[in-house]
Short mmCIF file of N, CA and C and ligand atoms in Angstrom, two decimals:
data_model
loop_
_atom_site.label_atom_id
_atom_site.label_comp_id
_atom_site.label_asym_id
_atom_site.label_seq_id
_atom_site.Cartn_x
_atom_site.Cartn_y
_atom_site.Cartn_z
N UNK C 1 147.09 99.04 85.88
CA UNK C 1 148.13 99.85 85.20
C UNK C 1 149.05 100.43 86.18
N UNK C 2 150.37 100.38 85.85
CA UNK C 2 151.39 100.84 86.86
C UNK C 2 152.46 101.67 86.13
N UNK C 3 152.92 102.51 86.78
CA UNK C 3 154.31 103.19 86.40
C UNK C 3 155.48 102.38 86.77
N UNK C 4 156.26 102.13 85.98
CA UNK C 4 157.53 101.20 86.15
C UNK C 4 158.66 102.34 86.28
N UNK C 5 159.68 101.99 87.09
CA UNK C 5 160.97 102.64 87.25
C UNK C 5 161.54 102.58 86.00
N UNK C 6 162.23 103.62 85.32
CA UNK C 6 163.18 103.47 84.23
C UNK C 6 164.66 103.35 84.69
N UNK C 7 165.34 102.32 84.28
CA UNK C 7 166.67 102.20 84.41
C UNK C 7 167.58 103.14 83.52
N UNK C 8 168.43 103.96 84.14
CA UNK C 8 169.49 104.69 83.58
C UNK C 8 170.75 104.12 83.51
N UNK C 9 171.67 104.57 82.50
CA UNK C 9 172.88 104.01 82.47
C UNK C 9 173.88 104.75 83.37
N UNK C 10 175.01 104.21 83.86
CA UNK C 10 175.52 102.95 83.34
C UNK C 10 174.72 101.85 84.23
N UNK C 11 174.30 100.85 83.53
CA UNK C 11 173.58 99.66 84.30
C UNK C 11 173.76 98.36 83.42
N UNK C 12 174.29 97.20 83.87
CA UNK C 12 174.56 96.10 83.10
C UNK C 12 173.34 95.60 82.35
N UNK C 13 172.11 95.70 82.88
CA UNK C 13 170.93 95.36 82.40
C UNK C 13 170.61 95.98 81.01
N UNK C 14 171.13 97.03 80.68
CA UNK C 14 171.06 97.90 79.44
C UNK C 14 172.13 97.30 78.28
N UNK C 15 172.76 96.43 78.72
CA UNK C 15 173.90 95.80 77.90
C UNK C 15 173.56 94.48 77.33
N UNK C 16 172.59 93.95 78.02
CA UNK C 16 172.29 92.60 77.70
C UNK C 16 171.22 92.39 76.45
N UNK C 17 171.40 91.17 75.95
CA UNK C 17 170.33 90.87 75.03
C UNK C 17 169.00 90.27 75.45
N UNK C 18 168.01 90.79 75.10
CA UNK C 18 166.68 90.29 75.75
C UNK C 18 166.27 89.12 74.96
N UNK C 19 165.44 88.16 75.58
CA UNK C 19 164.80 86.91 75.11
C UNK C 19 163.52 87.17 74.44
N UNK C 20 163.33 86.40 73.47
CA UNK C 20 162.24 86.42 72.46
C UNK C 20 160.81 86.07 73.52
N UNK C 21 159.75 86.49 73.26
CA UNK C 21 158.47 86.27 73.91
C UNK C 21 158.03 85.03 73.18
N UNK C 22 157.62 83.99 73.92
CA UNK C 22 156.95 82.73 73.31
C UNK C 22 155.55 83.10 72.82
N UNK C 23 154.63 83.73 73.50
CA UNK C 23 153.43 84.13 73.00
C UNK C 23 152.92 85.25 73.85
N UNK C 24 152.38 86.12 73.11
CA UNK C 24 151.73 87.28 74.04
C UNK C 24 150.50 86.89 74.67
N UNK C 25 150.78 86.81 75.83
CA UNK C 25 149.65 86.37 76.77
C UNK C 25 149.34 87.36 77.73
N UNK C 26 148.40 87.10 78.68
CA UNK C 26 147.93 88.17 79.48
C UNK C 26 149.07 88.94 80.17
N UNK C 27 150.04 88.30 80.72
CA UNK C 27 151.08 88.89 81.47
C UNK C 27 151.87 89.73 80.52
N UNK C 28 152.09 89.47 79.22
CA UNK C 28 152.87 90.33 78.17
C UNK C 28 152.18 91.52 78.07
N UNK C 29 150.48 91.42 77.78
CA UNK C 29 149.58 92.34 77.61
C UNK C 29 149.75 93.55 78.82
N UNK C 30 149.80 92.96 79.81
CA UNK C 30 150.06 93.82 81.13
C UNK C 30 151.32 94.66 80.98
N UNK C 31 152.43 94.03 80.75
CA UNK C 31 153.57 94.52 80.53
C UNK C 31 153.66 95.73 79.56
N UNK C 32 153.12 95.46 78.49
CA UNK C 32 152.73 96.29 77.37
C UNK C 32 152.09 97.66 77.89
N UNK C 33 151.06 97.41 78.46
CA UNK C 33 150.18 98.53 79.08
C UNK C 33 151.06 99.21 79.84
N UNK C 34 151.68 98.64 80.90
CA UNK C 34 152.25 99.39 82.04
C UNK C 34 153.47 100.12 81.29
N UNK C 35 154.06 99.63 80.27
CA UNK C 35 155.26 100.26 79.40
C UNK C 35 154.54 101.41 78.74
N UNK C 36 153.47 101.41 78.23
CA UNK C 36 152.92 102.50 77.49
C UNK C 36 152.61 103.63 78.42
N UNK C 37 152.16 103.33 79.63
CA UNK C 37 151.69 104.25 80.48
C UNK C 37 152.99 105.10 81.24
N UNK C 38 154.13 104.19 81.29
CA UNK C 38 155.34 104.71 81.67
C UNK C 38 155.93 105.64 80.63
N UNK C 39 155.77 105.28 79.38
CA UNK C 39 156.42 105.89 78.29
C UNK C 39 155.67 107.46 78.25
N UNK C 40 154.29 107.23 78.44
CA UNK C 40 153.56 108.73 78.20
C UNK C 40 154.00 109.58 79.37
N UNK C 41 154.17 108.89 80.51
CA UNK C 41 154.17 109.68 81.70
C UNK C 41 155.72 110.40 81.77
N UNK C 42 156.59 109.64 80.98
CA UNK C 42 158.01 110.17 81.04
C UNK C 42 158.29 111.59 80.76
N UNK C 43 157.71 112.18 79.62
CA UNK C 43 157.26 111.62 78.59
C UNK C 43 158.23 111.19 77.52
N UNK C 44 158.02 110.19 76.68
CA UNK C 44 158.90 109.72 75.70
C UNK C 44 158.03 109.11 74.50
N UNK C 45 158.73 108.75 73.37
CA UNK C 45 158.08 108.40 72.20
C UNK C 45 158.21 106.89 72.06
N UNK C 46 158.95 106.19 72.78
CA UNK C 46 159.25 104.89 72.64
C UNK C 46 159.86 104.25 73.99
N UNK C 47 159.67 103.05 74.25
CA UNK C 47 160.20 102.40 75.64
C UNK C 47 160.33 100.96 75.11
N UNK C 48 161.65 100.50 75.51
CA UNK C 48 161.98 99.12 75.49
C UNK C 48 161.81 98.31 76.76
N UNK C 49 161.41 97.04 76.93
CA UNK C 49 161.24 96.24 78.12
C UNK C 49 162.37 96.12 78.98
N UNK C 50 163.83 96.08 78.38
CA UNK C 50 164.92 96.06 79.21
C UNK C 50 165.07 97.45 80.01
N UNK C 51 164.50 98.52 79.41
CA UNK C 51 164.53 99.93 80.27
C UNK C 51 163.75 99.86 81.49
N UNK C 52 162.88 98.95 81.84
CA UNK C 52 162.15 98.75 82.88
C UNK C 52 162.52 97.52 83.54
N UNK C 53 163.69 96.85 83.22
CA UNK C 53 164.21 95.76 83.97
C UNK C 53 163.73 94.31 83.47
N UNK C 54 162.96 94.39 82.44
CA UNK C 54 162.47 93.13 81.90
C UNK C 54 163.19 92.63 80.51
N UNK C 55 164.17 91.64 80.70
CA UNK C 55 164.87 91.39 79.67
C UNK C 55 164.00 90.50 78.54
N UNK C 56 163.10 91.11 77.95
CA UNK C 56 162.09 90.55 76.86
C UNK C 56 162.02 91.23 75.70
N UNK C 57 161.90 90.69 74.73
CA UNK C 57 161.82 91.38 73.36
C UNK C 57 160.38 92.16 73.19
N UNK C 58 160.21 93.16 73.94
CA UNK C 58 158.90 93.84 73.86
C UNK C 58 159.24 95.47 73.73
N UNK C 59 158.58 96.14 72.91
CA UNK C 59 158.73 97.53 72.70
C UNK C 59 157.29 98.16 72.52
N UNK C 60 157.23 99.31 72.90
CA UNK C 60 156.06 100.27 72.73
C UNK C 60 156.36 101.46 72.19
N UNK C 61 155.75 102.21 71.28
CA UNK C 61 156.11 103.26 70.45
C UNK C 61 154.96 104.27 70.31
N UNK C 62 154.93 105.60 70.33
CA UNK C 62 153.82 106.42 69.94
C UNK C 62 154.49 107.62 69.52
N UNK C 63 154.46 108.04 68.38
CA UNK C 63 155.23 109.41 67.96
C UNK C 63 154.25 110.33 67.66
N UNK C 64 152.99 110.29 68.14
CA UNK C 64 151.97 111.26 67.83
C UNK C 64 152.22 112.49 68.73
N UNK C 65 152.16 113.85 68.24
CA UNK C 65 152.27 114.98 68.99
C UNK C 65 151.12 115.14 69.89
N UNK C 66 151.57 116.00 70.80
CA UNK C 66 150.58 116.25 71.98
C UNK C 66 149.16 116.88 71.59
N UNK C 67 149.21 117.38 70.30
CA UNK C 67 147.98 117.86 69.78
C UNK C 67 147.12 116.85 69.01
N UNK C 68 147.71 115.59 68.89
CA UNK C 68 147.28 114.58 68.08
C UNK C 68 146.64 113.38 68.93
N UNK C 69 145.84 112.71 68.26
CA UNK C 69 145.23 111.56 69.09
C UNK C 69 146.38 110.43 69.32
N UNK C 70 146.27 109.84 70.31
CA UNK C 70 147.15 108.79 70.73
C UNK C 70 147.27 107.70 69.68
N UNK C 71 148.52 107.33 69.41
CA UNK C 71 148.70 106.23 68.40
C UNK C 71 149.62 105.17 68.81
N UNK C 72 149.32 104.31 69.98
CA UNK C 72 150.24 103.38 70.62
C UNK C 72 150.41 102.35 69.84
N UNK C 73 151.61 101.80 69.73
CA UNK C 73 151.87 100.61 69.16
C UNK C 73 152.69 99.75 70.07
N UNK C 74 152.32 98.66 70.34
CA UNK C 74 153.06 97.51 71.19
C UNK C 74 153.42 96.34 70.29
N UNK C 75 154.63 96.08 70.52
CA UNK C 75 155.19 94.84 69.54
C UNK C 75 156.00 93.93 70.51
N UNK C 76 155.78 92.65 70.16
CA UNK C 76 156.78 91.71 70.67
C UNK C 76 157.60 91.02 69.67
N UNK C 77 158.75 90.68 69.82
CA UNK C 77 159.82 90.13 68.98
C UNK C 77 159.82 90.82 67.69
N UNK C 78 160.00 92.00 67.65
CA UNK C 78 160.07 92.98 66.25
C UNK C 78 161.35 92.59 65.62
N UNK C 79 161.18 92.45 64.44
CA UNK C 79 162.29 91.92 63.60
C UNK C 79 162.38 92.69 62.04
N UNK C 80 163.57 93.30 61.90
CA UNK C 80 163.42 94.06 60.59
C UNK C 80 163.74 93.06 59.67
N UNK C 81 163.05 93.28 58.45
CA UNK C 81 162.86 92.39 57.35
C UNK C 81 163.61 93.13 56.13
N UNK C 82 163.74 94.47 56.15
CA UNK C 82 164.43 95.27 55.18
C UNK C 82 164.62 96.60 55.73
N UNK C 83 165.79 97.12 55.33
CA UNK C 83 166.17 98.50 55.60
C UNK C 83 166.73 99.28 54.21
N UNK C 84 166.46 100.55 54.15
CA UNK C 84 166.74 101.18 52.94
C UNK C 84 168.19 101.56 53.04
N UNK C 85 168.58 101.51 51.58
CA UNK C 85 170.13 102.12 51.65
C UNK C 85 170.21 103.49 52.03
N UNK C 86 169.07 104.36 51.75
CA UNK C 86 169.03 105.69 52.13
C UNK C 86 169.15 105.92 53.60
N UNK C 87 169.94 106.53 54.30
CA UNK C 87 170.05 107.04 55.55
C UNK C 87 169.23 108.35 56.07
N UNK C 88 169.01 108.44 57.34
CA UNK C 88 168.57 109.74 57.76
C UNK C 88 169.24 109.93 59.18
N UNK C 89 169.55 111.18 59.23
CA UNK C 89 170.13 111.54 60.74
C UNK C 89 168.95 112.34 61.60
N UNK C 90 168.92 111.93 62.92
CA UNK C 90 168.04 112.39 63.78
C UNK C 90 168.77 112.85 65.22
N UNK C 91 168.47 113.81 65.72
CA UNK C 91 168.86 114.16 67.04
C UNK C 91 168.16 113.23 68.07
N UNK C 92 168.75 112.32 68.49
CA UNK C 92 168.20 111.22 69.39
C UNK C 92 168.60 111.51 70.88
N UNK C 93 167.28 111.10 71.69
CA UNK C 93 167.39 111.24 73.19
C UNK C 93 167.17 109.77 73.63
N UNK C 94 167.25 109.53 74.84
CA UNK C 94 166.86 108.08 75.35
C UNK C 94 166.54 108.38 77.01
N UNK C 95 165.43 107.84 77.28
CA UNK C 95 165.08 107.87 78.81
C UNK C 95 166.18 107.36 79.78
N UNK C 96 166.95 106.37 79.11
CA UNK C 96 168.01 105.51 80.04
C UNK C 96 169.31 106.63 79.88
N UNK C 97 169.30 107.70 79.10
CA UNK C 97 170.55 108.51 79.17
C UNK C 97 170.05 109.98 79.25
N UNK C 98 169.32 110.21 80.49
CA UNK C 98 168.44 111.44 80.62
C UNK C 98 169.35 112.73 80.19
N UNK C 99 168.63 113.55 79.60
CA UNK C 99 169.16 115.07 79.22
C UNK C 99 170.56 114.96 78.40
N UNK C 100 170.63 113.95 77.61
CA UNK C 100 171.78 113.80 76.63
C UNK C 100 171.15 113.53 75.26
N UNK C 101 171.87 114.29 74.17
CA UNK C 101 171.10 114.01 73.00
C UNK C 101 172.31 113.99 71.85
N UNK C 102 172.09 113.31 70.76
CA UNK C 102 173.24 113.42 69.82
C UNK C 102 172.66 112.88 68.30
N UNK C 103 173.23 113.30 67.29
CA UNK C 103 172.75 113.03 65.95
C UNK C 103 173.13 111.53 65.76
N UNK C 104 172.20 110.66 65.13
CA UNK C 104 172.52 109.29 64.89
C UNK C 104 171.89 109.12 63.62
N UNK C 105 172.70 108.50 62.76
CA UNK C 105 172.49 108.12 61.43
C UNK C 105 171.95 106.62 61.30
N UNK C 106 170.90 106.50 60.75
CA UNK C 106 170.31 105.04 60.57
C UNK C 106 169.67 105.02 59.16
N UNK C 107 169.23 103.71 58.68
CA UNK C 107 168.53 103.66 57.53
C UNK C 107 167.21 104.40 57.71
N UNK C 108 166.70 105.12 56.68
CA UNK C 108 165.66 106.09 56.61
C UNK C 108 164.29 105.36 56.77
N UNK C 109 164.20 104.31 56.06
CA UNK C 109 163.04 103.58 55.88
C UNK C 109 163.22 102.03 56.23
N UNK C 110 162.25 101.42 56.71
CA UNK C 110 162.33 100.12 57.46
C UNK C 110 161.09 99.20 57.02
N UNK C 111 161.21 97.91 57.03
CA UNK C 111 160.03 97.01 57.02
C UNK C 111 160.18 96.09 58.20
N UNK C 112 159.21 95.84 59.02
CA UNK C 112 159.41 94.90 60.11
C UNK C 112 158.20 93.96 60.36
N UNK C 113 158.46 92.96 61.13
CA UNK C 113 157.45 92.00 61.44
C UNK C 113 157.39 91.79 62.90
N UNK C 114 156.26 91.82 63.53
CA UNK C 114 156.22 91.56 65.02
C UNK C 114 154.95 90.79 65.59
N UNK C 115 154.75 90.54 66.67
CA UNK C 115 153.45 90.04 67.13
C UNK C 115 152.86 91.26 68.07
N UNK C 116 151.58 91.42 67.70
CA UNK C 116 150.92 92.40 68.28
C UNK C 116 150.30 92.10 69.57
N UNK C 117 149.65 93.00 70.14
CA UNK C 117 148.94 92.84 71.59
C UNK C 117 148.01 91.68 71.59
N UNK C 118 147.48 91.19 70.43
CA UNK C 118 146.63 90.02 70.34
C UNK C 118 147.30 88.72 69.74
N UNK C 119 148.77 88.79 69.93
CA UNK C 119 149.56 87.54 69.53
C UNK C 119 149.35 87.56 67.81
N UNK C 120 148.95 88.36 67.15
CA UNK C 120 148.87 88.21 65.65
C UNK C 120 150.05 88.74 65.02
N UNK C 121 150.52 87.96 64.23
CA UNK C 121 151.94 88.54 63.31
C UNK C 121 151.29 89.60 62.40
N UNK C 122 152.09 90.61 62.47
CA UNK C 122 151.86 92.01 61.56
C UNK C 122 153.28 92.35 61.02
N UNK C 123 152.94 92.88 59.83
CA UNK C 123 154.15 93.67 59.25
C UNK C 123 153.84 95.06 58.94
N UNK C 124 154.80 95.96 59.03
CA UNK C 124 154.80 97.33 59.02
C UNK C 124 155.88 98.03 58.37
N UNK C 125 155.52 99.11 57.59
CA UNK C 125 156.59 99.92 56.93
C UNK C 125 156.63 101.14 57.75
N UNK C 126 157.80 101.62 57.76
CA UNK C 126 157.93 103.05 58.51
C UNK C 126 159.06 103.68 57.82
N UNK C 127 158.85 105.07 57.99
CA UNK C 127 159.92 105.89 57.60
C UNK C 127 159.83 107.17 58.69
N UNK C 128 160.83 108.27 58.45
CA UNK C 128 160.84 109.30 59.39
C UNK C 128 161.07 108.99 60.74
N UNK C 129 160.45 109.71 61.66
CA UNK C 129 160.77 109.40 63.06
C UNK C 129 160.33 108.17 63.54
N UNK C 130 159.33 107.72 62.95
CA UNK C 130 158.73 106.30 63.41
C UNK C 130 159.82 105.18 63.12
N UNK C 131 160.45 105.16 62.00
CA UNK C 131 161.43 104.31 61.71
C UNK C 131 162.76 104.50 62.50
N UNK C 132 163.05 105.83 62.80
CA UNK C 132 164.14 105.91 63.80
C UNK C 132 163.89 105.45 65.24
N UNK C 133 162.62 105.70 65.68
CA UNK C 133 162.31 105.18 67.04
C UNK C 133 162.16 103.86 66.99
N UNK C 134 161.78 103.10 66.28
CA UNK C 134 161.71 101.67 66.08
C UNK C 134 163.01 101.05 66.29
N UNK C 135 163.89 101.48 65.37
CA UNK C 135 165.29 101.05 65.48
C UNK C 135 166.06 101.27 66.68
N UNK C 136 165.75 102.26 67.26
CA UNK C 136 166.31 102.91 68.53
C UNK C 136 165.90 101.70 69.65
N UNK C 137 164.34 101.40 69.44
CA UNK C 137 163.95 100.33 70.34
C UNK C 137 164.35 98.90 70.36
N UNK C 138 164.50 98.58 69.06
CA UNK C 138 165.16 97.30 68.64
C UNK C 138 166.66 97.28 69.22
N UNK C 139 167.13 98.25 69.08
CA UNK C 139 168.76 98.37 69.59
C UNK C 139 168.66 97.85 71.13
N UNK C 140 167.73 98.63 71.81
CA UNK C 140 167.62 98.22 73.22
C UNK C 140 167.57 96.82 73.57
N UNK C 141 166.78 96.12 72.65
CA UNK C 141 166.43 94.60 72.90
C UNK C 141 167.81 93.78 72.60
N UNK C 142 168.84 94.51 72.08
CA UNK C 142 170.20 93.87 71.58
C UNK C 142 171.32 94.29 72.49
N UNK C 143 170.91 95.21 73.64
CA UNK C 143 171.76 95.85 74.57
C UNK C 143 172.56 96.88 73.87
N UNK C 144 172.08 97.60 72.86
CA UNK C 144 172.71 98.62 72.08
C UNK C 144 171.96 99.94 72.52
N UNK C 145 172.84 101.04 72.88
CA UNK C 145 172.10 102.31 73.16
C UNK C 145 172.59 103.38 72.05
N UNK C 146 172.03 104.59 71.90
CA UNK C 146 172.15 105.54 70.75
C UNK C 146 173.61 105.85 70.77
N UNK C 147 174.21 106.05 71.96
CA UNK C 147 175.62 106.33 72.11
C UNK C 147 176.51 105.55 71.49
N UNK C 148 176.26 104.14 71.27
CA UNK C 148 176.97 103.26 70.64
C UNK C 148 177.04 103.45 69.12
N UNK C 149 176.39 104.40 68.61
CA UNK C 149 176.43 104.80 67.06
C UNK C 149 177.33 106.08 66.85
N UNK C 150 177.72 106.60 67.89
CA UNK C 150 178.25 107.91 67.77
C UNK C 150 179.71 107.82 68.18
N UNK C 151 180.75 108.80 68.08
CA UNK C 151 182.04 108.73 68.26
C UNK C 151 182.25 108.31 69.68
N UNK C 152 183.50 107.53 69.84
CA UNK C 152 183.81 107.17 71.33
C UNK C 152 184.04 108.43 72.21
N UNK C 153 184.44 109.44 71.67
CA UNK C 153 184.75 110.60 72.34
C UNK C 153 183.45 111.14 73.18
N UNK C 154 182.35 111.49 72.15
CA UNK C 154 181.09 111.80 72.71
C UNK C 154 180.45 110.70 73.42
N UNK C 155 180.53 109.57 73.14
CA UNK C 155 179.86 108.59 73.93
C UNK C 155 180.47 108.39 75.45
N UNK C 156 181.88 108.49 75.62
CA UNK C 156 182.25 108.57 76.91
C UNK C 156 182.19 109.87 77.64
N UNK C 157 181.97 110.84 76.96
CA UNK C 157 181.64 112.17 77.77
C UNK C 157 180.38 111.93 78.37
N UNK C 158 179.42 111.43 77.56
CA UNK C 158 177.94 111.27 78.08
C UNK C 158 177.99 110.07 79.15
N UNK C 159 178.56 109.00 78.89
CA UNK C 159 178.47 107.95 79.95
C UNK C 159 179.19 108.42 81.23
N UNK C 160 180.44 109.07 81.12
CA UNK C 160 180.93 109.64 82.28
C UNK C 160 180.19 110.49 83.22
N UNK C 161 179.48 111.45 82.45
CA UNK C 161 178.55 112.44 83.32
C UNK C 161 177.59 111.55 83.88
N UNK C 162 176.87 110.54 83.19
CA UNK C 162 175.79 109.86 83.88
C UNK C 162 176.30 109.03 85.01
N UNK C 163 177.56 108.34 85.00
CA UNK C 163 178.09 107.69 85.96
C UNK C 163 178.42 108.72 87.30
N UNK C 164 178.87 109.92 87.11
CA UNK C 164 178.94 110.75 88.08
C UNK C 164 177.85 110.99 88.74
N UNK C 165 176.68 111.55 87.99
CA UNK C 165 175.37 111.65 88.46
C UNK C 165 174.84 110.59 89.37
N UNK C 166 175.02 109.48 88.98
CA UNK C 166 174.43 108.20 89.68
C UNK C 166 175.24 108.12 90.93
N UNK C 167 176.49 108.19 90.74
CA UNK C 167 177.39 108.23 92.21
C UNK C 167 176.81 109.23 93.19
N UNK C 168 176.47 110.45 92.71
CA UNK C 168 176.11 111.74 93.57
C UNK C 168 174.77 111.35 94.20
N UNK C 169 173.95 110.75 93.36
CA UNK C 169 172.61 110.32 93.80
C UNK C 169 172.73 109.29 94.81
N UNK C 170 173.70 108.26 94.67
CA UNK C 170 173.67 107.39 95.82
C UNK C 170 174.32 107.77 96.93
N UNK C 171 175.27 108.84 97.06
CA UNK C 171 175.75 109.36 98.07
C UNK C 171 174.63 110.00 98.91
N UNK C 172 173.70 110.86 98.05
CA UNK C 172 172.67 111.54 98.70
C UNK C 172 171.59 110.58 99.26
N UNK C 173 171.33 109.40 98.74
CA UNK C 173 170.39 108.48 99.37
C UNK C 173 170.92 107.97 100.77
N UNK C 174 172.28 107.61 100.75
CA UNK C 174 173.07 107.24 101.94
C UNK C 174 173.09 108.29 103.06
N UNK C 175 172.84 109.52 102.52
CA UNK C 175 173.02 110.64 103.47
C UNK C 175 174.37 111.04 103.81
N UNK C 176 175.51 110.67 102.85
CA UNK C 176 176.86 110.89 103.18
C UNK C 176 177.23 112.41 102.65
O1 GNR U 201 161.75 109.63 74.06
C1 GNR U 201 162.43 109.36 73.05
N1 GNR U 201 162.64 110.19 72.15
C2 GNR U 201 163.51 109.67 71.12
C3 GNR U 201 163.97 110.77 70.13
C4 GNR U 201 164.74 110.51 69.03
C5 GNR U 201 165.00 109.10 68.66
C6 GNR U 201 164.60 108.07 69.51
C7 GNR U 201 163.82 108.42 70.62
S1 GNR U 201 163.38 107.27 71.78
C8 GNR U 201 163.23 107.93 73.22
C9 GNR U 201 162.82 107.22 74.35
C10 GNR U 201 163.59 106.03 74.81
O2 GNR U 201 164.57 106.18 75.15
N2 GNR U 201 163.40 104.84 74.05
O3 GNR U 201 164.13 103.92 74.20
NI1 NI U 202 166.05 104.57 74.58
#
């Protein structure tokens, strides 16, 4: 098990489209486990492989609260099969856009297909926070961040702040 560094915006790797996994092998399982460990440590309720620099279609999710048992989900090649006409709005955050939140509207319910940790094809129906989180993670696999769903004004405000933060951190590293 290993904690992986999480990439924050702006970073070109967060804008790329990730490649499908051919099959879930030992290496894929290791990455899934490391991503779960990294997600729990952050803490977060989801994590997509490109956020740790791996441009592969792999996501992990666990929306259980702290007082509930762990409910880890690890998926390769998640694919939406159906989305509801009904929408739901959630105040979303992202480990790659630290400390910024905005209301995002998405389909309220979804049905998806994916490969599980054992390389078995599975289907899942989700609504509520789980549906929101899975859609947020699949977006990452297509180079889309939650700020791409909000107004350009709010998006640019958040991205400008993160760019400033990154520049000041880089200066601090160099010791300037
Ligand atoms: O930890 C996270 N919380 C969250 C809250 C609302 C909607 C989506 C999320 S996902 C986020 C972790 C993350 O950045 N996953 O990519
Ligand atoms: Ni995210």
